[in-house]
Amino acid sequence: MSCWAVVPLKARRTGKTRLAGLLDEAARATLVQSMLETVLSALFEAHEIDRVAVVSSEPERVPHGVLALPDPGQGLNPALTAAADMLLDHGARSLLVIHADLPLVRGSDIDQFVRAGRHQGMALATDRHGTGTNALFVADRLDFPFRFGTNSLSRHLAEARLRHITPALPALNGLAIDIDTPADLACLWPAAAAPFTPTRWSPTPCTTSL
């Protein structure tokens, strides 16, 4: 069963704007790139992933060895739906959607998540607040409707119930801890109140109960 991973990547001008009060534009770009590289490295380490694609309106940011898929600019969910349709033509039979802002994710997290999803037919990874969706896996259901956005976990669960699917919900810190706000950044980097520089980026996980 060919399993593709899809990483949606926002345009530079819209990336991590909620950190603007803490990080300048250059620092935010460095942070975004660092986290993207972490996520892609984890995907390449994972045994359960066959191919990797990035959905972006800026294909020059997609590294060698990763399939660049276009972002039509109509929002995240339509872009992912279009990507899933394209990957069917590339032989995809299962799909992992994973966000690009997971600084602690490892290949072993992804393997555990995908295996749980194969067993249940689907898996969801929530954020540390228990409301968002940081990763979604579907086996043989590439037509599953994406509902990323505010309170996406409950909306994905509702769509699963309509289809008589009981998703796996593995608790994995590597998939739960994302970076959207200064509070998120402070969980990993205790000196978050000080100016960010790439050499000071040394993430350590906050204490979080999942």
mmCIF file of C-alpha atoms in Angstrom:
data_model
loop_
_atom_site.group_PDB
_atom_site.id
_atom_site.type_symbol
_atom_site.label_atom_id
_atom_site.label_comp_id
_atom_site.label_asym_id
_atom_site.label_seq_id
_atom_site.Cartn_x
_atom_site.Cartn_y
_atom_site.Cartn_z
ATOM 1 C CA MET A 1 0.000 0.000 0.000
ATOM 2 C CA SER A 2 1.658 3.237 -1.148
ATOM 3 C CA CYS A 3 1.545 5.847 1.610
ATOM 4 C CA TRP A 4 2.150 9.470 0.739
ATOM 5 C CA ALA A 5 2.800 12.231 3.247
ATOM 6 C CA VAL A 6 1.601 15.740 2.415
ATOM 7 C CA VAL A 7 2.961 18.823 4.157
ATOM 8 C CA PRO A 8 1.057 22.082 3.567
ATOM 9 C CA LEU A 9 3.382 25.099 3.604
ATOM 10 C CA LYS A 10 2.123 28.663 3.919
ATOM 11 C CA ALA A 11 3.561 31.472 1.830
ATOM 12 C CA ARG A 12 6.375 33.423 3.458
ATOM 13 C CA ARG A 13 4.281 36.550 3.883
ATOM 14 C CA THR A 14 1.578 34.705 5.835
ATOM 15 C CA GLY A 15 3.764 32.356 7.877
ATOM 16 C CA LYS A 16 3.659 32.637 11.694
ATOM 17 C CA THR A 17 2.333 36.186 11.778
ATOM 18 C CA ARG A 18 1.119 35.666 15.356
ATOM 19 C CA LEU A 19 4.780 35.649 16.379
ATOM 20 C CA ALA A 20 5.362 39.094 14.871
ATOM 21 C CA GLY A 21 5.415 40.762 18.284
ATOM 22 C CA LEU A 22 8.275 38.508 19.348
ATOM 23 C CA LEU A 23 10.207 37.695 16.171
ATOM 24 C CA ASP A 24 11.062 39.894 13.228
ATOM 25 C CA GLU A 25 10.352 38.720 9.687
ATOM 26 C CA ALA A 26 13.816 37.214 9.154
ATOM 27 C CA ALA A 27 13.683 35.298 12.427
ATOM 28 C CA ARG A 28 10.211 33.971 11.631
ATOM 29 C CA ALA A 29 11.421 32.798 8.225
ATOM 30 C CA THR A 30 14.360 31.019 9.861
ATOM 31 C CA LEU A 31 12.079 29.344 12.383
ATOM 32 C CA VAL A 32 9.625 28.217 9.694
ATOM 33 C CA GLN A 33 12.421 26.775 7.561
ATOM 34 C CA SER A 34 13.975 24.975 10.529
ATOM 35 C CA MET A 35 10.679 23.343 11.485
ATOM 36 C CA LEU A 36 9.945 22.362 7.886
ATOM 37 C CA GLU A 37 13.326 20.651 7.662
ATOM 38 C CA THR A 38 12.635 18.837 10.936
ATOM 39 C CA VAL A 39 9.291 17.539 9.672
ATOM 40 C CA LEU A 40 10.700 16.467 6.304
ATOM 41 C CA SER A 41 13.642 14.712 7.978
ATOM 42 C CA ALA A 42 11.231 12.804 10.205
ATOM 43 C CA LEU A 43 9.164 11.765 7.192
ATOM 44 C CA PHE A 44 12.242 10.471 5.386
ATOM 45 C CA GLU A 45 13.266 8.558 8.524
ATOM 46 C CA ALA A 46 9.835 6.963 8.908
ATOM 47 C CA HIS A 47 9.510 3.413 7.599
ATOM 48 C CA GLU A 48 5.766 3.732 6.954
ATOM 49 C CA ILE A 49 6.066 6.614 4.463
ATOM 50 C CA ASP A 50 6.822 5.885 0.812
ATOM 51 C CA ARG A 51 6.784 9.359 -0.746
ATOM 52 C CA VAL A 52 6.613 12.955 0.441
ATOM 53 C CA ALA A 53 4.903 15.978 -1.117
ATOM 54 C CA VAL A 54 4.696 19.632 -0.119
ATOM 55 C CA VAL A 55 1.724 21.811 -1.056
ATOM 56 C CA SER A 56 2.943 25.354 -1.609
ATOM 57 C CA SER A 57 2.440 28.436 -3.743
ATOM 58 C CA GLU A 58 6.237 28.816 -3.669
ATOM 59 C CA PRO A 59 7.670 25.683 -5.334
ATOM 60 C CA GLU A 60 11.217 27.030 -5.047
ATOM 61 C CA ARG A 61 11.012 26.284 -1.312
ATOM 62 C CA VAL A 62 10.381 22.573 -1.886
ATOM 63 C CA PRO A 63 13.638 20.600 -1.543
ATOM 64 C CA HIS A 64 14.989 18.015 -3.955
ATOM 65 C CA GLY A 65 13.384 14.605 -3.550
ATOM 66 C CA VAL A 66 10.033 16.042 -2.482
ATOM 67 C CA LEU A 67 7.119 16.386 -4.894
ATOM 68 C CA ALA A 68 5.913 19.991 -5.171
ATOM 69 C CA LEU A 69 2.140 20.288 -5.463
ATOM 70 C CA PRO A 70 0.461 23.614 -6.269
ATOM 71 C CA ASP A 71 -1.587 25.607 -3.808
ATOM 72 C CA PRO A 72 -4.496 27.125 -5.778
ATOM 73 C CA GLY A 73 -4.854 29.852 -3.155
ATOM 74 C CA GLN A 74 -8.411 28.977 -2.111
ATOM 75 C CA GLY A 75 -7.564 27.889 1.424
ATOM 76 C CA LEU A 76 -5.959 24.934 3.160
ATOM 77 C CA ASN A 77 -8.766 22.389 2.851
ATOM 78 C CA PRO A 78 -9.357 22.859 -0.899
ATOM 79 C CA ALA A 79 -5.591 22.697 -1.455
ATOM 80 C CA LEU A 80 -5.362 19.391 0.407
ATOM 81 C CA THR A 81 -8.356 17.976 -1.454
ATOM 82 C CA ALA A 82 -6.699 18.849 -4.760
ATOM 83 C CA ALA A 83 -3.440 17.299 -3.534
ATOM 84 C CA ALA A 84 -5.177 14.051 -2.565
ATOM 85 C CA ASP A 85 -6.761 13.842 -6.018
ATOM 86 C CA MET A 86 -3.363 14.343 -7.675
ATOM 87 C CA LEU A 87 -1.692 11.737 -5.481
ATOM 88 C CA LEU A 88 -4.281 9.145 -6.451
ATOM 89 C CA ASP A 89 -2.816 9.447 -9.942
ATOM 90 C CA HIS A 90 0.625 8.850 -8.409
ATOM 91 C CA GLY A 91 -0.521 5.568 -6.872
ATOM 92 C CA ALA A 92 -1.359 6.738 -3.359
ATOM 93 C CA ARG A 93 -3.532 4.341 -1.394
ATOM 94 C CA SER A 94 -3.143 5.931 2.020
ATOM 95 C CA LEU A 95 -2.395 9.499 3.009
ATOM 96 C CA LEU A 96 -0.784 11.340 5.893
ATOM 97 C CA VAL A 97 -1.344 15.088 6.193
ATOM 98 C CA ILE A 98 1.105 16.625 8.642
ATOM 99 C CA HIS A 99 1.710 20.269 9.471
ATOM 100 C CA ALA A 100 5.103 21.882 8.933
ATOM 101 C CA ASP A 101 5.454 23.438 12.402
ATOM 102 C CA LEU A 102 6.240 20.423 14.601
ATOM 103 C CA PRO A 103 9.759 21.001 15.959
ATOM 104 C CA LEU A 104 9.951 17.815 18.055
ATOM 105 C CA VAL A 105 8.562 15.253 15.623
ATOM 106 C CA ARG A 106 10.629 12.152 14.886
ATOM 107 C CA GLY A 107 10.355 9.331 12.409
ATOM 108 C CA SER A 108 9.300 6.973 15.194
ATOM 109 C CA ASP A 109 6.350 9.250 16.037
ATOM 110 C CA ILE A 110 5.182 9.109 12.447
ATOM 111 C CA ASP A 111 5.565 5.331 12.261
ATOM 112 C CA GLN A 112 3.571 4.834 15.454
ATOM 113 C CA PHE A 113 0.869 7.218 14.252
ATOM 114 C CA VAL A 114 0.512 5.604 10.822
ATOM 115 C CA ARG A 115 0.429 2.076 12.255
ATOM 116 C CA ALA A 116 -2.343 3.084 14.637
ATOM 117 C CA GLY A 117 -4.208 4.592 11.703
ATOM 118 C CA ARG A 118 -3.858 1.472 9.603
ATOM 119 C CA HIS A 119 -5.393 -0.567 12.415
ATOM 120 C CA GLN A 120 -8.395 1.766 12.775
ATOM 121 C CA GLY A 121 -8.608 2.992 9.195
ATOM 122 C CA MET A 122 -7.818 6.530 10.322
ATOM 123 C CA ALA A 123 -5.759 8.427 12.898
ATOM 124 C CA LEU A 124 -5.846 11.975 14.235
ATOM 125 C CA ALA A 125 -3.147 13.796 16.201
ATOM 126 C CA THR A 126 -4.376 16.741 18.215
ATOM 127 C CA ASP A 127 -2.362 19.735 19.374
ATOM 128 C CA ARG A 128 -1.371 20.256 23.008
ATOM 129 C CA HIS A 129 -4.635 22.135 23.621
ATOM 130 C CA GLY A 130 -6.754 19.195 22.447
ATOM 131 C CA THR A 131 -8.685 21.203 19.863
ATOM 132 C CA GLY A 132 -6.649 21.320 16.649
ATOM 133 C CA THR A 133 -5.414 18.653 14.245
ATOM 134 C CA ASN A 134 -1.670 18.495 13.640
ATOM 135 C CA ALA A 135 -1.732 15.275 11.625
ATOM 136 C CA LEU A 136 -4.368 13.165 9.906
ATOM 137 C CA PHE A 137 -3.948 9.707 8.387
ATOM 138 C CA VAL A 138 -6.472 7.892 6.221
ATOM 139 C CA ALA A 139 -6.154 4.396 4.792
ATOM 140 C CA ASP A 140 -8.036 3.762 1.548
ATOM 141 C CA ARG A 141 -10.202 6.851 2.123
ATOM 142 C CA LEU A 142 -8.435 9.594 0.201
ATOM 143 C CA ASP A 143 -11.824 11.220 -0.375
ATOM 144 C CA PHE A 144 -12.186 11.994 3.344
ATOM 145 C CA PRO A 145 -13.190 15.679 3.700
ATOM 146 C CA PHE A 146 -10.548 17.840 5.346
ATOM 147 C CA ARG A 147 -11.786 20.176 8.070
ATOM 148 C CA PHE A 148 -8.612 21.926 9.195
ATOM 149 C CA GLY A 149 -9.101 25.253 10.960
ATOM 150 C CA THR A 150 -10.586 26.323 14.289
ATOM 151 C CA ASN A 151 -11.648 23.340 16.437
ATOM 152 C CA SER A 152 -10.666 20.992 13.636
ATOM 153 C CA LEU A 153 -10.360 17.926 15.866
ATOM 154 C CA SER A 154 -14.066 17.875 16.714
ATOM 155 C CA ARG A 155 -14.976 18.534 13.096
ATOM 156 C CA HIS A 156 -12.759 15.709 11.829
ATOM 157 C CA LEU A 157 -14.244 13.384 14.446
ATOM 158 C CA ALA A 158 -17.747 14.348 13.310
ATOM 159 C CA GLU A 159 -16.878 13.538 9.696
ATOM 160 C CA ALA A 160 -15.434 10.204 10.816
ATOM 161 C CA ARG A 161 -18.620 9.312 12.709
ATOM 162 C CA LEU A 162 -20.692 10.009 9.612
ATOM 163 C CA ARG A 163 -18.572 7.399 7.836
ATOM 164 C CA HIS A 164 -18.684 4.896 10.722
ATOM 165 C CA ILE A 165 -14.957 5.298 11.370
ATOM 166 C CA THR A 166 -13.464 5.334 14.860
ATOM 167 C CA PRO A 167 -10.099 7.056 14.446
ATOM 168 C CA ALA A 168 -7.058 6.181 16.490
ATOM 169 C CA LEU A 169 -5.993 9.090 18.709
ATOM 170 C CA PRO A 170 -2.419 8.273 19.746
ATOM 171 C CA ALA A 171 -0.891 10.685 22.271
ATOM 172 C CA LEU A 172 2.517 11.622 20.868
ATOM 173 C CA ASN A 173 4.326 14.757 22.031
ATOM 174 C CA GLY A 174 6.206 14.982 18.752
ATOM 175 C CA LEU A 175 2.903 15.453 16.946
ATOM 176 C CA ALA A 176 1.167 17.491 19.648
ATOM 177 C CA ILE A 177 3.583 20.378 20.107
ATOM 178 C CA ASP A 178 3.326 22.948 17.339
ATOM 179 C CA ILE A 179 4.390 26.580 17.135
ATOM 180 C CA ASP A 180 1.756 29.229 16.457
ATOM 181 C CA THR A 181 1.976 31.698 19.339
ATOM 182 C CA PRO A 182 4.600 33.107 21.742
ATOM 183 C CA ALA A 183 3.213 30.758 24.411
ATOM 184 C CA ASP A 184 3.896 27.774 22.145
ATOM 185 C CA LEU A 185 7.424 28.993 21.527
ATOM 186 C CA ALA A 186 8.006 29.462 25.259
ATOM 187 C CA CYS A 187 7.193 25.774 25.796
ATOM 188 C CA LEU A 188 10.253 24.830 23.778
ATOM 189 C CA TRP A 189 12.575 27.748 24.254
ATOM 190 C CA PRO A 190 12.640 29.190 27.791
ATOM 191 C CA ALA A 191 14.288 32.411 26.590
ATOM 192 C CA ALA A 192 11.426 33.183 24.210
ATOM 193 C CA ALA A 193 11.072 36.684 25.603
ATOM 194 C CA ALA A 194 14.509 37.559 24.194
ATOM 195 C CA PRO A 195 15.248 38.222 20.510
ATOM 196 C CA PHE A 196 15.350 34.990 18.510
ATOM 197 C CA THR A 197 18.512 34.038 16.672
ATOM 198 C CA PRO A 198 19.019 30.745 14.819
ATOM 199 C CA THR A 199 22.025 29.765 16.959
ATOM 200 C CA ARG A 200 19.883 29.973 20.106
ATOM 201 C CA TRP A 201 17.233 27.628 18.757
ATOM 202 C CA SER A 202 17.531 24.624 21.052
ATOM 203 C CA PRO A 203 14.048 23.228 21.644
ATOM 204 C CA THR A 204 13.192 21.395 24.832
ATOM 205 C CA PRO A 205 9.652 20.130 25.366
ATOM 206 C CA CYS A 206 7.356 21.764 27.876
ATOM 207 C CA THR A 207 5.555 19.625 30.388
ATOM 208 C CA THR A 208 2.266 18.773 28.736
ATOM 209 C CA SER A 209 -0.321 16.150 29.603
ATOM 210 C CA LEU A 210 -2.003 14.654 26.570
#
